Tab-separated table of C-alpha atoms and ligand atoms in Angstrom:
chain	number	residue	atom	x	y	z
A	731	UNK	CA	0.414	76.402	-9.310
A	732	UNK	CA	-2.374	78.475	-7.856
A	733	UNK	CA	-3.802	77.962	-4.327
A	734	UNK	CA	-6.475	79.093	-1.942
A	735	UNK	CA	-6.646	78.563	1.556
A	736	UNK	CA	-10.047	78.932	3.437
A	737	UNK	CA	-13.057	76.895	4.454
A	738	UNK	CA	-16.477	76.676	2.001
A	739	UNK	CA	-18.662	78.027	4.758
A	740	UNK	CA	-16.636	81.449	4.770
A	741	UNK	CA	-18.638	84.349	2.401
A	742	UNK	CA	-15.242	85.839	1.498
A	743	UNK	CA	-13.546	82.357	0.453
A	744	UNK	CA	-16.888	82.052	-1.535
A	745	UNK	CA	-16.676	85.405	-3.627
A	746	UNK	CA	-12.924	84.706	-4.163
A	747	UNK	CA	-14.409	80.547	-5.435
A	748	UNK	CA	-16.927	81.797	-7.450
A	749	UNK	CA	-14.439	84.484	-9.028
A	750	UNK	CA	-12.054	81.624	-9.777
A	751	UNK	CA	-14.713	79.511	-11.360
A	752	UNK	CA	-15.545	82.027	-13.569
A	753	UNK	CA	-11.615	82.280	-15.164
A	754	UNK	CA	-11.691	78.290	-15.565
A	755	UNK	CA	-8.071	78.007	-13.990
A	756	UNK	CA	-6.444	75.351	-12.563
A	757	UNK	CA	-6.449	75.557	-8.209
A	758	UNK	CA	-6.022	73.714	-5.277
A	759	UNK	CA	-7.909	74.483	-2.016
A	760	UNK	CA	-6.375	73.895	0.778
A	761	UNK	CA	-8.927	74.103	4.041
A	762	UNK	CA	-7.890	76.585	6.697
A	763	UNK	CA	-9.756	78.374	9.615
A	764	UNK	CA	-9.526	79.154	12.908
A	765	UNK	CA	-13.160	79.228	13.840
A	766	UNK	CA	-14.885	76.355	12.026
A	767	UNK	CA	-14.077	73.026	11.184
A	768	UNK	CA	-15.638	69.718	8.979
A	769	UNK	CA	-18.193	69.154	12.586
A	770	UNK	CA	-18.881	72.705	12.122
A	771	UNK	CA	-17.931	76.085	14.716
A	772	UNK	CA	-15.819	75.479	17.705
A	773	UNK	CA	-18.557	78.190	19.756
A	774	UNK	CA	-20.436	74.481	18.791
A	775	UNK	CA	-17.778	72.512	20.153
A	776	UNK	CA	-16.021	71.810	16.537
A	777	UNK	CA	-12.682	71.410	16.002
A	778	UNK	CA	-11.398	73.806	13.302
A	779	UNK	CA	-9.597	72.709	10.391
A	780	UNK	CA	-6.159	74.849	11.511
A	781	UNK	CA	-3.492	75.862	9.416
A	782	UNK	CA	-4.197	80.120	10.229
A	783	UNK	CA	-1.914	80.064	13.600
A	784	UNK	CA	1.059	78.949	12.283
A	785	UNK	CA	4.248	81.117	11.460
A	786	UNK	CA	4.266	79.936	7.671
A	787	UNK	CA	-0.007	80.924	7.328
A	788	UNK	CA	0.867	84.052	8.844
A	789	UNK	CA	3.977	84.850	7.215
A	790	UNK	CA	1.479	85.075	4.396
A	791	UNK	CA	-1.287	86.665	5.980
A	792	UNK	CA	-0.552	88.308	9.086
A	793	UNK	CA	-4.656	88.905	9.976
A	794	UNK	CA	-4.723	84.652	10.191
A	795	UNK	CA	-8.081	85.201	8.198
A	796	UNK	CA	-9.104	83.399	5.001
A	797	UNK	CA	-8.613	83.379	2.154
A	798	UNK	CA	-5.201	83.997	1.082
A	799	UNK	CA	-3.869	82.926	-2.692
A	800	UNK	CA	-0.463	81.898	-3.723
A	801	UNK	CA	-0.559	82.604	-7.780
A	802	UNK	CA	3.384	81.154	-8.510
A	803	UNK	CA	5.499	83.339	-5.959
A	804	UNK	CA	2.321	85.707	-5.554
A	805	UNK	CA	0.556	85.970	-2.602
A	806	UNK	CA	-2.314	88.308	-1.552
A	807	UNK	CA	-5.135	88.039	1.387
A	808	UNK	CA	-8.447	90.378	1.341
A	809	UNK	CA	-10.978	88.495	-0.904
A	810	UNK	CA	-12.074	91.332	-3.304
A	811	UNK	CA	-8.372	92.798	-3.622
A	812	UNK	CA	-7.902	88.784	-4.951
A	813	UNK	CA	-11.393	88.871	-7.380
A	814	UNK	CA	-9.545	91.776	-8.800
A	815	UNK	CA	-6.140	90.459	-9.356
A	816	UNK	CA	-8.189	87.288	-11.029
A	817	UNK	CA	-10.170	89.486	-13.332
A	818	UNK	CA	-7.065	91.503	-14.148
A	819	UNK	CA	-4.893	88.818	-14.427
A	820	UNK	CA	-7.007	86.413	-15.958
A	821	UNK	CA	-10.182	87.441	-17.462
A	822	UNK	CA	-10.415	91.004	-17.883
A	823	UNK	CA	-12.997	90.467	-20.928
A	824	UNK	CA	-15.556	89.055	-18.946
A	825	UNK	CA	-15.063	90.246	-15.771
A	826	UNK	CA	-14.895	93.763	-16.606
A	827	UNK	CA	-15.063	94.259	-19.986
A	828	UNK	CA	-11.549	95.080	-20.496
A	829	UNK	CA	-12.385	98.598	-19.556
A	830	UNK	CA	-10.943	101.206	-17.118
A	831	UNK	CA	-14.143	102.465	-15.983
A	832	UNK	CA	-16.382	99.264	-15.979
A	833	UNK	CA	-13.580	98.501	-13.862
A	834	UNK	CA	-13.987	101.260	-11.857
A	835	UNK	CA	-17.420	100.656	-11.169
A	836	UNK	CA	-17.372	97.411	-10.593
A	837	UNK	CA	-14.904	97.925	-7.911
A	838	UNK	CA	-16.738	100.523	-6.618
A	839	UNK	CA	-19.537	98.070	-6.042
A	840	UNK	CA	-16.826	95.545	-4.268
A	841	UNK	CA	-16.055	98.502	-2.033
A	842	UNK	CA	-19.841	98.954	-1.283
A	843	UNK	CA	-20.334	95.351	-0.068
A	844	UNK	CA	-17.927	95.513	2.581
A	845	UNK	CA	-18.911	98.842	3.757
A	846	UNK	CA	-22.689	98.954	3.517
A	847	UNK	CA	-23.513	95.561	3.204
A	848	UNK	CA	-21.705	93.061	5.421
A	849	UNK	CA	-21.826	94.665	8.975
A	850	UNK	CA	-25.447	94.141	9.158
A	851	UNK	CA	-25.436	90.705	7.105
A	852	UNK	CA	-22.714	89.574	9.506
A	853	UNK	CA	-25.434	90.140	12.732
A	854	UNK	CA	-28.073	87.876	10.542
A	855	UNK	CA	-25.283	85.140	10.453
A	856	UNK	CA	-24.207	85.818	13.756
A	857	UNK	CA	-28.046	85.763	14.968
A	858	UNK	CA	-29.728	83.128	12.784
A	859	UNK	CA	-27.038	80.793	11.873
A	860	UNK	CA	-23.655	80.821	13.579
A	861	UNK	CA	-24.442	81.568	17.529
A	862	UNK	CA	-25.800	79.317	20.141
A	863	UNK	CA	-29.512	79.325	20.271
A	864	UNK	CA	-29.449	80.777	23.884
A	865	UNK	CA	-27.036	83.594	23.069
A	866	UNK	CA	-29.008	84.551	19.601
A	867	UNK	CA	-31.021	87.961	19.991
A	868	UNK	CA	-34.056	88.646	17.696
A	869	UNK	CA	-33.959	92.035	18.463
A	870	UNK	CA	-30.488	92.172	16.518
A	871	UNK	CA	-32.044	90.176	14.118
A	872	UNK	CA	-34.851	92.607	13.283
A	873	UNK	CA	-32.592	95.767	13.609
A	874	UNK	CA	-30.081	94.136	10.990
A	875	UNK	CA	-33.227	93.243	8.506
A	876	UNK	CA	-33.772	96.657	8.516
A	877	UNK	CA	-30.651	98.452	8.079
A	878	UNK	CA	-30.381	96.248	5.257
A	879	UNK	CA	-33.903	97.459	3.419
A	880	UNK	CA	-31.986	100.398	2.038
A	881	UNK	CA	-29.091	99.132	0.583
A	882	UNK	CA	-31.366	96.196	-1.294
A	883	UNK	CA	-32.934	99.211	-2.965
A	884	UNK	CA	-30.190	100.549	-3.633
A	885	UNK	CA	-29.436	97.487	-5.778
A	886	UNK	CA	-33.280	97.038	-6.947
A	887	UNK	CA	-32.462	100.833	-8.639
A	888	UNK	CA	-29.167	100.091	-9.927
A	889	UNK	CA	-30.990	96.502	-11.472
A	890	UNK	CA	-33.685	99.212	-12.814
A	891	UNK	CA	-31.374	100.829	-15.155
A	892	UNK	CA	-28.579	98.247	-15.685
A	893	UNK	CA	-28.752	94.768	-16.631
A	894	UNK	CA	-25.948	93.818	-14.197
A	895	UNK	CA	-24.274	96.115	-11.549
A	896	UNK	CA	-22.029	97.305	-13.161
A	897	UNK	CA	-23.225	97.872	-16.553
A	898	UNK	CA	-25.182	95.743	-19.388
A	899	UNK	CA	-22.883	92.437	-18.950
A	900	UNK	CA	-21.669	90.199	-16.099
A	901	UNK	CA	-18.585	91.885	-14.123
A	902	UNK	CA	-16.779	90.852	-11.080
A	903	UNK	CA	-18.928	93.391	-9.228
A	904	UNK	CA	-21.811	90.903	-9.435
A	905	UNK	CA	-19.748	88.306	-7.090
A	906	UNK	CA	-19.564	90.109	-4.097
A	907	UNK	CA	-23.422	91.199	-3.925
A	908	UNK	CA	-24.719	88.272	-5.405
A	909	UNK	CA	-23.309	86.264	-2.857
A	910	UNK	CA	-24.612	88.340	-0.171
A	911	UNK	CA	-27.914	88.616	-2.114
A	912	UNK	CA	-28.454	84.564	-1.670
A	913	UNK	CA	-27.590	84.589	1.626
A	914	UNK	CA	-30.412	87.298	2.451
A	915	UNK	CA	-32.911	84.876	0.472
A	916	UNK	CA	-31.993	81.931	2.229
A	917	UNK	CA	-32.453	83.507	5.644
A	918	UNK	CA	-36.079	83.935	4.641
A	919	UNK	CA	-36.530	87.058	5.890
A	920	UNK	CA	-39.295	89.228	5.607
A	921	UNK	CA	-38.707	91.451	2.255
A	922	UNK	CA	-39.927	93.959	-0.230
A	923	UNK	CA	-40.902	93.521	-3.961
A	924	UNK	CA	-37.572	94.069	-5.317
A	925	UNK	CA	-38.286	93.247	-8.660
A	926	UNK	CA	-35.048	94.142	-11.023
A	927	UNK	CA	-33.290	92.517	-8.335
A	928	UNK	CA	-34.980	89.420	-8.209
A	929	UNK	CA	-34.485	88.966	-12.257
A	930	UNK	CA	-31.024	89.665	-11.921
A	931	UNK	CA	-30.558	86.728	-8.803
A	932	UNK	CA	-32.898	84.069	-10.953
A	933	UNK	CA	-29.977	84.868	-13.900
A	934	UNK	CA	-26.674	84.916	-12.108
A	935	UNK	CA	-27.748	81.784	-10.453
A	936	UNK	CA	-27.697	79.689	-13.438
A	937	UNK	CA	-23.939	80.426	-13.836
A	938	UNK	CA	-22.217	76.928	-13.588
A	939	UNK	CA	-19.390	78.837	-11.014
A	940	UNK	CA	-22.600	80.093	-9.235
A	941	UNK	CA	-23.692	76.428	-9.111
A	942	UNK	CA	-20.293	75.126	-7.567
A	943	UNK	CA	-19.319	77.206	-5.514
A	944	UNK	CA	-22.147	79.566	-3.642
A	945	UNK	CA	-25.850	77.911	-4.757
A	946	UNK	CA	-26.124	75.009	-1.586
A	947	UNK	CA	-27.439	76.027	1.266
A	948	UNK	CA	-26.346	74.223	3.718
A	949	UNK	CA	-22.871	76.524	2.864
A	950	UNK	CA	-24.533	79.345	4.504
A	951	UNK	CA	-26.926	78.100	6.763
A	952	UNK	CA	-25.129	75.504	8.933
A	953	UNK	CA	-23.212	76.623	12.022
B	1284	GSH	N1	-11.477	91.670	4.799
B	1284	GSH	C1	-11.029	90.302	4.787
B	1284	GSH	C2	-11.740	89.588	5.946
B	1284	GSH	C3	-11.300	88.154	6.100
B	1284	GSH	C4	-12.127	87.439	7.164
B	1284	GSH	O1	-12.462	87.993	8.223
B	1284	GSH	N2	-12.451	86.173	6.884
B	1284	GSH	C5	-13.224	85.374	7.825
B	1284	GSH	C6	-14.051	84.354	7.054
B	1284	GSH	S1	-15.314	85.064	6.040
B	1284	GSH	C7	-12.292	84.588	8.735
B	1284	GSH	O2	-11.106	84.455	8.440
B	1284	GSH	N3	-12.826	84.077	9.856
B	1284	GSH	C8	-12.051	83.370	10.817
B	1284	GSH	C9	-11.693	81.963	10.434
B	1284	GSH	O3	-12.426	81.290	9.687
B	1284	GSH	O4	-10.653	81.514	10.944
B	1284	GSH	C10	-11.343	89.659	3.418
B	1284	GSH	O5	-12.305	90.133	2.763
B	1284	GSH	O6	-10.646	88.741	2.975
């Protein structure tokens, strides 16, 4: 029995979705958070749906963040530690090619995302999406747009001379920053011909788990 526990709003439950989507196993979701709920945030007045304050949640996961699996007597929490263990575990053929250094590289990628990428896309969802209107600050807004210029280069140039991130196929490198990729789009920001980029985003989103799991916007755009 495999099972995730998280809430389809969060980016990291996402990546960890799409990942599983991808292997075709068997899961059960279980909703858990302790900022958002099915009316939406509690800093909007929702109720959240719960589950990350008790002793058993964290027993699991001591942060009393989401997601967290449970794979048979397996557990693990940090989403891209889990789209690892899935592609290991589960798919290593198409999620990395069965190969050490594809591996490598996607992982690398993983690494990148959560380093370089997220602080500033977490202001945009903070700013545009997730905050009040009367506590939301453009100025944060514009700052963030920028700091993120450089690292969608960085991507347009890595599209440039690769097919996929990671190499001439599909990897589990392509979850993370394709996720975060759509989000960018769907804030509507003001951005710059990114062209390799933008053919890789029209082709990863016709992936079915793509489709399930990340494509909807009203995952990432309601508060
Ligand atoms: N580095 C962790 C971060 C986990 C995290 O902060 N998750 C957010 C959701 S994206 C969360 O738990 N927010 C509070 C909540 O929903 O209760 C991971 O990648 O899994």
């Amino acid at each position: 029995m495999f099972t995730i526990w998280g809430r389809p709003t969060s980016a990291r439950t996402q990546k960890v979705l799409w990942a599983l989507a991808e292997t075709g196993i068997e899961f059960e979701m279980v909703l858990a958070s302790g900022t958002m709920g099915p009316d939406g945030s509690v800093e909007n007045g929702g109720e959240p749906y719960g589950i990350v304050d008790t002793p058993a949640y964290r027993a699991m996961n001591p942060n009393g963040t989401v997601p967290t699996i449970k794979d048979g007597d397996f557990t693990l929490w940090e989403s891209n530690s889990i789209i690892q263990y899935l592609a290991m575990k589960y798919a290593p053929d198409l999620l990395y090619g069965g190969d050490l250094e594809t591996f490598a590289s996607a992982s690398r990628w993983m690494d990148w995302e959560g380093n370089v990428f997220l602080p500033h896309q977490h202001t945009l969802v903070m700013n545009l999406v997730r905050l009040p209107p009367e506590a939301r600050n453009p100025d944060e807004v514009e700052k963030a747009r920028r700091a993120l210029l450089t690292p969608l280069r960085i991507i347009d140039d890595q599209l440039s001379r690769t097919s996929f991130i990671a190499g001439e196929n599909f990897t589990m490198g392509d979850i993370p920053i394709g996720m975060r990729v759509h989000r960018w789009f769907l804030f509507d920001l003001e951005t710059p011909d990114l062209p390799h980029l933008r053919r890789w985003y029209e082709g990863f989103r016709l992936r079915p788990a793509f489709q399930r799991h990340i494509a909807d916007p009203a995952l990432h755009l309601s508060g």
